[in-house]
Short mmCIF file of C-alpha atoms and ligand atoms in Angstrom, two decimals:
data_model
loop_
_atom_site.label_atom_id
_atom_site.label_comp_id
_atom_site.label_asym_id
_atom_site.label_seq_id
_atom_site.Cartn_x
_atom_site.Cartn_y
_atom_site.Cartn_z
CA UNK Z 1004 -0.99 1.14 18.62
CA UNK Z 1005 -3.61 3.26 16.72
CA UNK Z 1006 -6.14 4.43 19.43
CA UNK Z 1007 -9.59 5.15 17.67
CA UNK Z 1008 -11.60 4.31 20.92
CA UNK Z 1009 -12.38 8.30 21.32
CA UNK Z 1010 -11.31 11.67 19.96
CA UNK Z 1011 -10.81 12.65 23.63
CA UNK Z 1012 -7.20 10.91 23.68
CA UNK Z 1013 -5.84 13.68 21.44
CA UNK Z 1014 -2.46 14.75 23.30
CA UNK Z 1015 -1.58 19.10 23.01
CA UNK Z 1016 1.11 19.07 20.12
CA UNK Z 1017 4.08 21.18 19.91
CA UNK Z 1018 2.66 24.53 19.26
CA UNK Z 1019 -0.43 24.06 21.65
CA UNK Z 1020 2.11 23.37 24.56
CA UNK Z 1021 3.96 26.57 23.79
CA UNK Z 1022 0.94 28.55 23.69
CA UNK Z 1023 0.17 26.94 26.96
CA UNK Z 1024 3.62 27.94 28.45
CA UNK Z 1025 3.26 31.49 27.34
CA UNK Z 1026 -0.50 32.30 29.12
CA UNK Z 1027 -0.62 34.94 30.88
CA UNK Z 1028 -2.74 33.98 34.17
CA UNK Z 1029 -4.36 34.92 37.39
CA UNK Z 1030 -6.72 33.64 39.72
CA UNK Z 1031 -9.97 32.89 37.58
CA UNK Z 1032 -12.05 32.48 40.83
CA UNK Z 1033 -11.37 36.27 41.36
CA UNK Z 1034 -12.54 36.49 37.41
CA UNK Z 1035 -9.19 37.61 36.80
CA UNK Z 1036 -7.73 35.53 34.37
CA UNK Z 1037 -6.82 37.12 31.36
CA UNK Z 1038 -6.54 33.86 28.99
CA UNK Z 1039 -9.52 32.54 30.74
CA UNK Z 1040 -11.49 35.51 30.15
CA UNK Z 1041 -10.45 35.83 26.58
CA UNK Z 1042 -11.31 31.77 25.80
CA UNK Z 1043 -14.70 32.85 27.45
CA UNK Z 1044 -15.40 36.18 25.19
CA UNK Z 1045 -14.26 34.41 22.04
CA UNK Z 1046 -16.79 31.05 22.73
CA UNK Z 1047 -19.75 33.55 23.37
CA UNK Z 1048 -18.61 35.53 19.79
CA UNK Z 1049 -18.50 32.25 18.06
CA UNK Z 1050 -21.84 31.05 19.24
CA UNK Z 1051 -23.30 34.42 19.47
CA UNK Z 1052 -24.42 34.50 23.03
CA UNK Z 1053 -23.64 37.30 25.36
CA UNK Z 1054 -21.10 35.19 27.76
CA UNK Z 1055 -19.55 32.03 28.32
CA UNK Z 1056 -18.30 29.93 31.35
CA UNK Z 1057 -15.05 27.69 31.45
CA UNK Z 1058 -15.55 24.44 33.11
CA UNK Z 1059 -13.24 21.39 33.14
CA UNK Z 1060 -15.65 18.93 31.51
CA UNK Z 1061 -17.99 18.50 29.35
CA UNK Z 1062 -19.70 16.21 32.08
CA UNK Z 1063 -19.62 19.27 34.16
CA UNK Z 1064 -21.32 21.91 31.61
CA UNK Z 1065 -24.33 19.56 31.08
CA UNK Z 1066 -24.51 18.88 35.13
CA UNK Z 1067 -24.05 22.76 35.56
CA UNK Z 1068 -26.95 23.17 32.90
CA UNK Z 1069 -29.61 20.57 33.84
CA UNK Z 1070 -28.78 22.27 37.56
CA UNK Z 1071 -29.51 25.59 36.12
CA UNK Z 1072 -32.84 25.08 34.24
CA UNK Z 1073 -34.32 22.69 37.09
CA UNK Z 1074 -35.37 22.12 40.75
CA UNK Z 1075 -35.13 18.87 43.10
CA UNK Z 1076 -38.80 16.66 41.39
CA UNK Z 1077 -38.48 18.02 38.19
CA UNK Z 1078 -38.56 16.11 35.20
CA UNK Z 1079 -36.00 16.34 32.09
CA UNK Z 1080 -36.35 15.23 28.49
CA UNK Z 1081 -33.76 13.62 27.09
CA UNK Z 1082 -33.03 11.03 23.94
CA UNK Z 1083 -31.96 7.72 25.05
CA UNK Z 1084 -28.65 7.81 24.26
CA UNK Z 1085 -27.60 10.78 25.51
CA UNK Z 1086 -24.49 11.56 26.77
CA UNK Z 1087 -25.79 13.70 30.26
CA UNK Z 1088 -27.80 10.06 31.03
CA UNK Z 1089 -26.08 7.50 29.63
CA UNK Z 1090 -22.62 8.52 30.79
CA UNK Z 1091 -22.43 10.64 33.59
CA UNK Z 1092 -22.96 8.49 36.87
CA UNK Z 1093 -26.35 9.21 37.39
CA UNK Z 1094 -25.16 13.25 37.88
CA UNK Z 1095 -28.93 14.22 37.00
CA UNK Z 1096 -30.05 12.56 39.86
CA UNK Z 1097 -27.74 12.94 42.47
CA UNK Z 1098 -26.40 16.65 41.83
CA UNK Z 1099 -29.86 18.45 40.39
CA UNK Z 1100 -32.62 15.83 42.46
CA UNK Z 1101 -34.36 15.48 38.58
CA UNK Z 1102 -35.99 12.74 36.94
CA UNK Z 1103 -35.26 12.08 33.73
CA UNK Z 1104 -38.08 11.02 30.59
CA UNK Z 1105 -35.82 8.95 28.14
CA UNK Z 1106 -37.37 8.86 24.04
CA UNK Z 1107 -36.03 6.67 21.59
CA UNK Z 1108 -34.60 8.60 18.69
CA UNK Z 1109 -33.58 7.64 15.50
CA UNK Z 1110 -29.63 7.44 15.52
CA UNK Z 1111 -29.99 10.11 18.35
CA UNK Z 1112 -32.45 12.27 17.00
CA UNK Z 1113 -36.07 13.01 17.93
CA UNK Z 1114 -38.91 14.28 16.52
CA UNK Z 1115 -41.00 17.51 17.99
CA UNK Z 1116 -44.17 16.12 18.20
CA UNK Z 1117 -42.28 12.99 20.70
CA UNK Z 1118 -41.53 15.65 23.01
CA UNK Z 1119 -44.50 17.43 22.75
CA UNK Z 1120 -46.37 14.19 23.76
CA UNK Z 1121 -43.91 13.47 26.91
CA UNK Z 1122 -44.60 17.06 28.38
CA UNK Z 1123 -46.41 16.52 31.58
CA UNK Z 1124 -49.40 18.67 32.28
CA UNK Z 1125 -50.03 20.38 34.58
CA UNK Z 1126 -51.25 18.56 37.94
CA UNK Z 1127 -50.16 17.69 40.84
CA UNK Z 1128 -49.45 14.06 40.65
CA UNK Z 1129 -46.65 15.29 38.12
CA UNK Z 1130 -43.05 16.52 37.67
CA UNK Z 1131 -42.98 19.81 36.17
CA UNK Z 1132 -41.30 19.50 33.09
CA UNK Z 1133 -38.94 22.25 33.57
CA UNK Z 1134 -35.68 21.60 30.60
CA UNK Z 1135 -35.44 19.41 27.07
CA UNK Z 1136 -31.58 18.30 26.40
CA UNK Z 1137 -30.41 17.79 23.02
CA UNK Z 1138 -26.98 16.88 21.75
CA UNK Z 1139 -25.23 17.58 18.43
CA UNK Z 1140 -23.52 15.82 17.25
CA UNK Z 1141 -25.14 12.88 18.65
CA UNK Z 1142 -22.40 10.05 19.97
CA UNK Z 1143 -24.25 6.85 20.61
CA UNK Z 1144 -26.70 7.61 17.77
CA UNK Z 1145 -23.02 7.26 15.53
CA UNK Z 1146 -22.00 11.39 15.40
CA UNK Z 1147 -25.30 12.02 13.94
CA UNK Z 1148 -25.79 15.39 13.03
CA UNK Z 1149 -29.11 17.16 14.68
CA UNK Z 1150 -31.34 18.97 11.27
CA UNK Z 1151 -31.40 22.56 12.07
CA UNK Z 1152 -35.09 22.58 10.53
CA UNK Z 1153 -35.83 19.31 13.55
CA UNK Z 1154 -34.25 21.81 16.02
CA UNK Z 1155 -36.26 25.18 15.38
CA UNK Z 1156 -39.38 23.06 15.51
CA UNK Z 1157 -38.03 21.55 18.76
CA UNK Z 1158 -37.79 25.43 19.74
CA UNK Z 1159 -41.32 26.13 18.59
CA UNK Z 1160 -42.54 23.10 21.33
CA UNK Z 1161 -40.34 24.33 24.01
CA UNK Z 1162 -41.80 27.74 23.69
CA UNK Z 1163 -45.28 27.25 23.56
CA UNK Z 1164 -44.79 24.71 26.80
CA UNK Z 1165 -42.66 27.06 29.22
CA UNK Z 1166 -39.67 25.20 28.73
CA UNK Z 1167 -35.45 25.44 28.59
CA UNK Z 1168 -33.79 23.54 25.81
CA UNK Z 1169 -30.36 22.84 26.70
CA UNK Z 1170 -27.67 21.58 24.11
CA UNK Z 1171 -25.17 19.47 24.70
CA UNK Z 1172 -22.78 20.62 21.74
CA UNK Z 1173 -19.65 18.51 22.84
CA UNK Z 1174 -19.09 17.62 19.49
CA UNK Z 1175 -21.06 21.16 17.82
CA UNK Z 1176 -18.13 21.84 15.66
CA UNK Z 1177 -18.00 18.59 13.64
CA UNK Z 1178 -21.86 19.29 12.81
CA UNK Z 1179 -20.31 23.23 11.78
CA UNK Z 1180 -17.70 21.95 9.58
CA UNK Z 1181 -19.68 18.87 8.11
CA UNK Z 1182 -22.72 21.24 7.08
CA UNK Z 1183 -21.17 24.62 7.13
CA UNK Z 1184 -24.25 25.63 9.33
CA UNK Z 1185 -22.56 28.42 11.17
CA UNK Z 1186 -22.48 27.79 15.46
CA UNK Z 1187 -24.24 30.59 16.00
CA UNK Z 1188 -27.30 29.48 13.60
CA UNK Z 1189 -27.56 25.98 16.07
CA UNK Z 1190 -27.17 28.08 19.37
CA UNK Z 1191 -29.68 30.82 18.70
CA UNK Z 1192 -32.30 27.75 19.67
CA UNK Z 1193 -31.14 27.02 23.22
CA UNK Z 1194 -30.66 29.30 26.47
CA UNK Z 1195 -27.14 27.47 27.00
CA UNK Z 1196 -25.23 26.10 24.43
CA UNK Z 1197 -21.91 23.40 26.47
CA UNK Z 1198 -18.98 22.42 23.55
CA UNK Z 1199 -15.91 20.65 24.45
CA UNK Z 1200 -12.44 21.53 23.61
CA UNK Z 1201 -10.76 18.25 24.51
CA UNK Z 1202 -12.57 16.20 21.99
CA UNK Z 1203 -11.85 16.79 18.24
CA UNK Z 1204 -10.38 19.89 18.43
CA UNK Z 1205 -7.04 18.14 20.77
CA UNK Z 1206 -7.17 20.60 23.61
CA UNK Z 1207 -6.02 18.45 26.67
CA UNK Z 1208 -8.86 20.03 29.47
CA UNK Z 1209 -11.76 21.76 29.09
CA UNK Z 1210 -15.67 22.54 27.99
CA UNK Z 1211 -17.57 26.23 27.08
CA UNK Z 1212 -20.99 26.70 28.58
CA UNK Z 1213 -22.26 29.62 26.42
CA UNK Z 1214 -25.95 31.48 28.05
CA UNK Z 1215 -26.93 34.80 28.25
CA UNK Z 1216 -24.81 37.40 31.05
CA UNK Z 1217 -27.41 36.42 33.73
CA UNK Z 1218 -27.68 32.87 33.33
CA UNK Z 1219 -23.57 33.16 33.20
CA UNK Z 1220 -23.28 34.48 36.91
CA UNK Z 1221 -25.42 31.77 37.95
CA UNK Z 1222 -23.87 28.90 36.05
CA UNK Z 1223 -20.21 30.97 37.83
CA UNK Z 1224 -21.98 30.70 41.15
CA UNK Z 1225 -22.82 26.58 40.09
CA UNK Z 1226 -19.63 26.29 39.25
CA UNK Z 1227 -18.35 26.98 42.42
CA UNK Z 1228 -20.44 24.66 44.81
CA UNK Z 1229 -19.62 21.93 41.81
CA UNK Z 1230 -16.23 22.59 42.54
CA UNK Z 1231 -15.00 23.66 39.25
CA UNK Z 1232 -13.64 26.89 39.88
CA UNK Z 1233 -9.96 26.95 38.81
CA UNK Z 1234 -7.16 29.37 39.60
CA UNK Z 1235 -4.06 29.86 37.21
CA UNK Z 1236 -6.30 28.01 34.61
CA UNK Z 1237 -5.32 30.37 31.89
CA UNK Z 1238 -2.59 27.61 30.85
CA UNK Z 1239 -5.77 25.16 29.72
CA UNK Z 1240 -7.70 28.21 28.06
CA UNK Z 1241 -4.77 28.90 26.24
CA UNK Z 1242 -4.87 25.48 25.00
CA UNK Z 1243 -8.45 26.07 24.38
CA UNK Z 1244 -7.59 28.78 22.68
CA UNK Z 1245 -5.03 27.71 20.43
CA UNK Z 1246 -7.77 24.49 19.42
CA UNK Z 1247 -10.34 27.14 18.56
CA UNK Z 1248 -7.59 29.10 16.26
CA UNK Z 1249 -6.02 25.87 14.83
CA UNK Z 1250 -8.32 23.24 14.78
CA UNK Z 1251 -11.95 23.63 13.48
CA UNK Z 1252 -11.46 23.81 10.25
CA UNK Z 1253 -9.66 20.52 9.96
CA UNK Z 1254 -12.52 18.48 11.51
CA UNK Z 1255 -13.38 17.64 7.64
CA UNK Z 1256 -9.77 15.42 7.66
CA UNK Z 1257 -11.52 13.54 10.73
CA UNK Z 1258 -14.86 13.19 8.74
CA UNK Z 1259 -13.08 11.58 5.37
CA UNK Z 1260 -11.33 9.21 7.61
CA UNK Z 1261 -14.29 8.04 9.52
CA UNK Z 1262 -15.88 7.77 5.83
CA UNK Z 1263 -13.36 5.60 4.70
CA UNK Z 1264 -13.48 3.08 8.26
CA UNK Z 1265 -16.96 3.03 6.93
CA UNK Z 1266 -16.78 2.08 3.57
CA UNK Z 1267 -14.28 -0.66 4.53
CA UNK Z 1268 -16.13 -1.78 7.25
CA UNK Z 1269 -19.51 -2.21 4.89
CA UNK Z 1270 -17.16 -4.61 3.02
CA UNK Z 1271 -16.23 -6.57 5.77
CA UNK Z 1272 -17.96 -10.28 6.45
CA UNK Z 1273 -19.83 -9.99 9.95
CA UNK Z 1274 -19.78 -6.48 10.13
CA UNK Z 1275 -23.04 -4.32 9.58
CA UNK Z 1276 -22.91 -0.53 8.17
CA UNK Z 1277 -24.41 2.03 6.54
CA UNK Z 1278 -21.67 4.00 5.42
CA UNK Z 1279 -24.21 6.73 4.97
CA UNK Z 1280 -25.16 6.75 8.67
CA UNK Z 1281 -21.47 8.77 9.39
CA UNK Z 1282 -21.86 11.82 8.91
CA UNK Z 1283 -18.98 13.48 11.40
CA UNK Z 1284 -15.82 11.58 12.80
CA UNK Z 1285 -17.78 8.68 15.05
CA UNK Z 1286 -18.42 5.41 13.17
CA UNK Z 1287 -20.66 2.65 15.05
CA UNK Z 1288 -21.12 -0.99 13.76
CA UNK Z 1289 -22.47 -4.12 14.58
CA UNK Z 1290 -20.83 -7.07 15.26
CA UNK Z 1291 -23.22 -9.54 15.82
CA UNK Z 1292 -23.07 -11.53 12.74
CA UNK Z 1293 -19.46 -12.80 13.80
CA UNK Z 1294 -21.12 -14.59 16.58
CA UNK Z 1295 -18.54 -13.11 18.81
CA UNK Z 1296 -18.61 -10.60 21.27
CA UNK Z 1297 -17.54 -7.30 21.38
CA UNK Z 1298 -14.87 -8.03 23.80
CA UNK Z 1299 -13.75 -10.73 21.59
CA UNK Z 1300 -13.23 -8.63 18.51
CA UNK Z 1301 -12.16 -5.63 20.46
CA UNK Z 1302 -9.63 -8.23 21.70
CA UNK Z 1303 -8.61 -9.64 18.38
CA UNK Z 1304 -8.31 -5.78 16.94
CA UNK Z 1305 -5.61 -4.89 20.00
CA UNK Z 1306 -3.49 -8.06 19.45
CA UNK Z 1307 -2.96 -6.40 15.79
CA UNK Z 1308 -2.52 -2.86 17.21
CA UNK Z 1309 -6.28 -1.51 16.79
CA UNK Z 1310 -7.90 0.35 20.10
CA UNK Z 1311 -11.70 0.63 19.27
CA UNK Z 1312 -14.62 0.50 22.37
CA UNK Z 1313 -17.39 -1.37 22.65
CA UNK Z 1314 -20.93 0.85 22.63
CA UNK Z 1315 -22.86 -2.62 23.61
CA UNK Z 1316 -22.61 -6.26 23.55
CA UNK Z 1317 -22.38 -6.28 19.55
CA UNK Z 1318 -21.51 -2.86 18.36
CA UNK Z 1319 -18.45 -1.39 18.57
CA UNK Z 1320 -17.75 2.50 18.16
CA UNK Z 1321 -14.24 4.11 16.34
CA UNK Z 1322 -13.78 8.11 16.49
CA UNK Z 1323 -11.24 9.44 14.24
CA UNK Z 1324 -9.70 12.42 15.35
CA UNK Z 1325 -6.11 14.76 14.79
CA UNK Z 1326 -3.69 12.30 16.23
CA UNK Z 1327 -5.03 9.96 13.80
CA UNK Z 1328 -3.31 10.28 9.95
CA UNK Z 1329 -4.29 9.31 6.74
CA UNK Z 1330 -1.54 6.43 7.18
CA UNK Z 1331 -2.89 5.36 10.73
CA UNK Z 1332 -6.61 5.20 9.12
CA UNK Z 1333 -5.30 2.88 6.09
CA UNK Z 1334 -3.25 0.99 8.67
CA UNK Z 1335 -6.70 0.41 10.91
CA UNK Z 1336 -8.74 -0.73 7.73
CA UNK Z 1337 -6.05 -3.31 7.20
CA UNK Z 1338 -6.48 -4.76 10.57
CA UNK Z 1339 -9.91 -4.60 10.48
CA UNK Z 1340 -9.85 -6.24 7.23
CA UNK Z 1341 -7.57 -9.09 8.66
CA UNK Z 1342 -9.34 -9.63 12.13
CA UNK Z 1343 -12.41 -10.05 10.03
CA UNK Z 1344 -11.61 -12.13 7.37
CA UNK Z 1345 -9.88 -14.39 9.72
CA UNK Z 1346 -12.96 -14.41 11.87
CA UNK Z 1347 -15.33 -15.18 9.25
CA UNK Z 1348 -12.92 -18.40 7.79
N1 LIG U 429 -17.84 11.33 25.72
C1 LIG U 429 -16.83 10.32 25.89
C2 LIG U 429 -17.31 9.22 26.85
O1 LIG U 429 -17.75 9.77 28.03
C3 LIG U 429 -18.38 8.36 26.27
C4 LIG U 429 -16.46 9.74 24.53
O2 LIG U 429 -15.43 9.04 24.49
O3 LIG U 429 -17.17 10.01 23.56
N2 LIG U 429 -21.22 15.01 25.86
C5 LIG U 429 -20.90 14.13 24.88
C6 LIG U 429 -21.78 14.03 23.69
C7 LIG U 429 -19.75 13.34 24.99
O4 LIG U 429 -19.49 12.47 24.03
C8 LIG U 429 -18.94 13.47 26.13
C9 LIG U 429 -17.72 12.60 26.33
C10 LIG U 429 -19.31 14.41 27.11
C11 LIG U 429 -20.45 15.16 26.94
C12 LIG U 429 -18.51 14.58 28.39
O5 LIG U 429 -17.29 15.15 28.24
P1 LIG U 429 -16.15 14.97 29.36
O6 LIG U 429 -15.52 13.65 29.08
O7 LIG U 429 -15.26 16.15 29.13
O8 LIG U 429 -16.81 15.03 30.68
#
């Protein structure tokens, strides 16, 4: 079976697990982990903030966050799509007590003068407005990557207004490798900065939230009543780690494949896609020509040996990622070129 239905199903290879074996570890409630503490000093280096918290989700560094920057009636901007409201159970609301302004973007992205315009004044009838979430890359927009001119002027509004910009950077490193904008250029914009190391880069466990050393002891402190402090986890950060050593660089493998899913899928009868829409690893079509359903095709694709997801009742989403080859991609452009063909006749 190829499984493109996330990058999240990477499994730790050979080497990672070894690494993993070998941590040295103590109890990181105590803050005396050593791996831990290293994972944490080398994701505030690479994104040039002053400290960094180890969580075990990305879900949990954007909860941690939007708890953070807010209070119980406070209103948060957010894109649409977005990951922290699309799919985390309604966290916002039932962890932080926040209500949440959903814009439209285009494939994810917004523009400044969108958020300006869904600020709330001041008055008491109103929320305060108290954070603005972005994410980069942007999953249900199709791994769109967020313009680093779009974000500074994002900054600029969320200055003037008072206002925390959190980013959700689960994916941060694909929009690194893809533009060659360094992390730290992206991160100098928001007060925290969450990436994930069990995506794309194939650690098994594990998300960064990178802030400034004060907002770190409270996000520690968050992480607590959360219930995401860990002991002996210096045998994940090792993992972690290892994926920050080993695999950034080879995101651009990821981002070919997805390129060439794309330009077989633009061939395809039924199927609709830009092939310049994917820019990192995440390639999102639509269906809806086929007459079928998603369910239908994503049924038709694992009876050949295809694992894709559906992102809505006609659009279907496939992530490349490092447990995917070269041969595995051409193998999953041959089924889709089958399933399709034979759906079309
Ligand atoms: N995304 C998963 C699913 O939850 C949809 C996936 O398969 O893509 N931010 C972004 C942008 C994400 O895509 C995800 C996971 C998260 C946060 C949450 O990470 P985890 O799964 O570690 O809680």
């Amino acid at each position: 079976m190829i499984d493109l239905r996330s990058d999240t199903v990477t499994r730790p290879s050979p080497a990672m697990r070894e690494a993993m074996a070998q941590a040295e570890v103590g109890d990181d409630v105590f803050g005396e982990d050593p791996t831990v503490n290293r994972l944490q000093d080398m994701a505030a280096r690479l994104l040039g903030k002053e400290a960094a918290l180890f969580v075990p989700s990305g879900t949990m560094a954007n909860q941690l966050s939007v708890r953070l920057h807010t209070r119980p009636g406070d209103e948060i901007i957010v894109e649409a799509g977005a990951h922290v409201v699309r799919y985390e159970s309604g966290a916002a609301a039932g962890l932080s007590g926040v209500q949440t302004c959903w814009l439209p973007g285009t494939r994810g992205i917004l523009q400044p003068e969108q958020i300006d315009a869904a600020i709330r004044p001041p008055d008491y009838h109103n929320p305060p407005t108290t954070l603005i979430c972005l994410e980069n890359t942007h999953n249900r927009g199709g791994g769109t990557i967020y313009p680093l001119d779009r974000i500074g002027a994002i900054r600029k509004v969320a200055e003037a207004r008072g206002i925390a910009l959190h980013l959700d950077g689960a994916r941060l490193f694909n929009a690194v490798v893809a533009t060659g904008i360094p992390a730290t250029e992206y991160a100098r914009h928001f007060e925290t900065v969450s990436f994930c190391l069990s995506k794309g880069l194939g650690a098994p466990v594990g998300s960064l939230i990178c802030a400034d050393k004060e907002r770190v002891v409270k996000l520690r402190r968050l992480r607590k009543m959360f219930g995401g402090g860990m002991r002996q986890a210096g045998i994940l950060a090792a993992a972690g780690l290892y994926a920050l050593d080993h695999n950034i660089a080879r995101l651009a493998e990821d981002h070919t494949h997805a390129k060439r899913l794309a330009a077989t899928l633009a061939q395809l009868p039924g199927v609709t896609i830009d092939p310049a829409h994917v820019e990192t690893n995440i390639v999102v079509f639509d269906i809806s020509e086929t007459r079928r359903t998603a369910d239908e095709v994503l049924a038709a694709l694992k009876a050949e040996g295809l694992l894709l997801v559906p992102f809505s009742p006609t659009t279907l989403r496939a992530v490349t990622h490092l447990d995917a080859s070269s041969d595995h991609v051409e193998q999953a452009c041959a089924i889709l070129k089958n399933v399709f063909t034979r759906l079309a006749a």
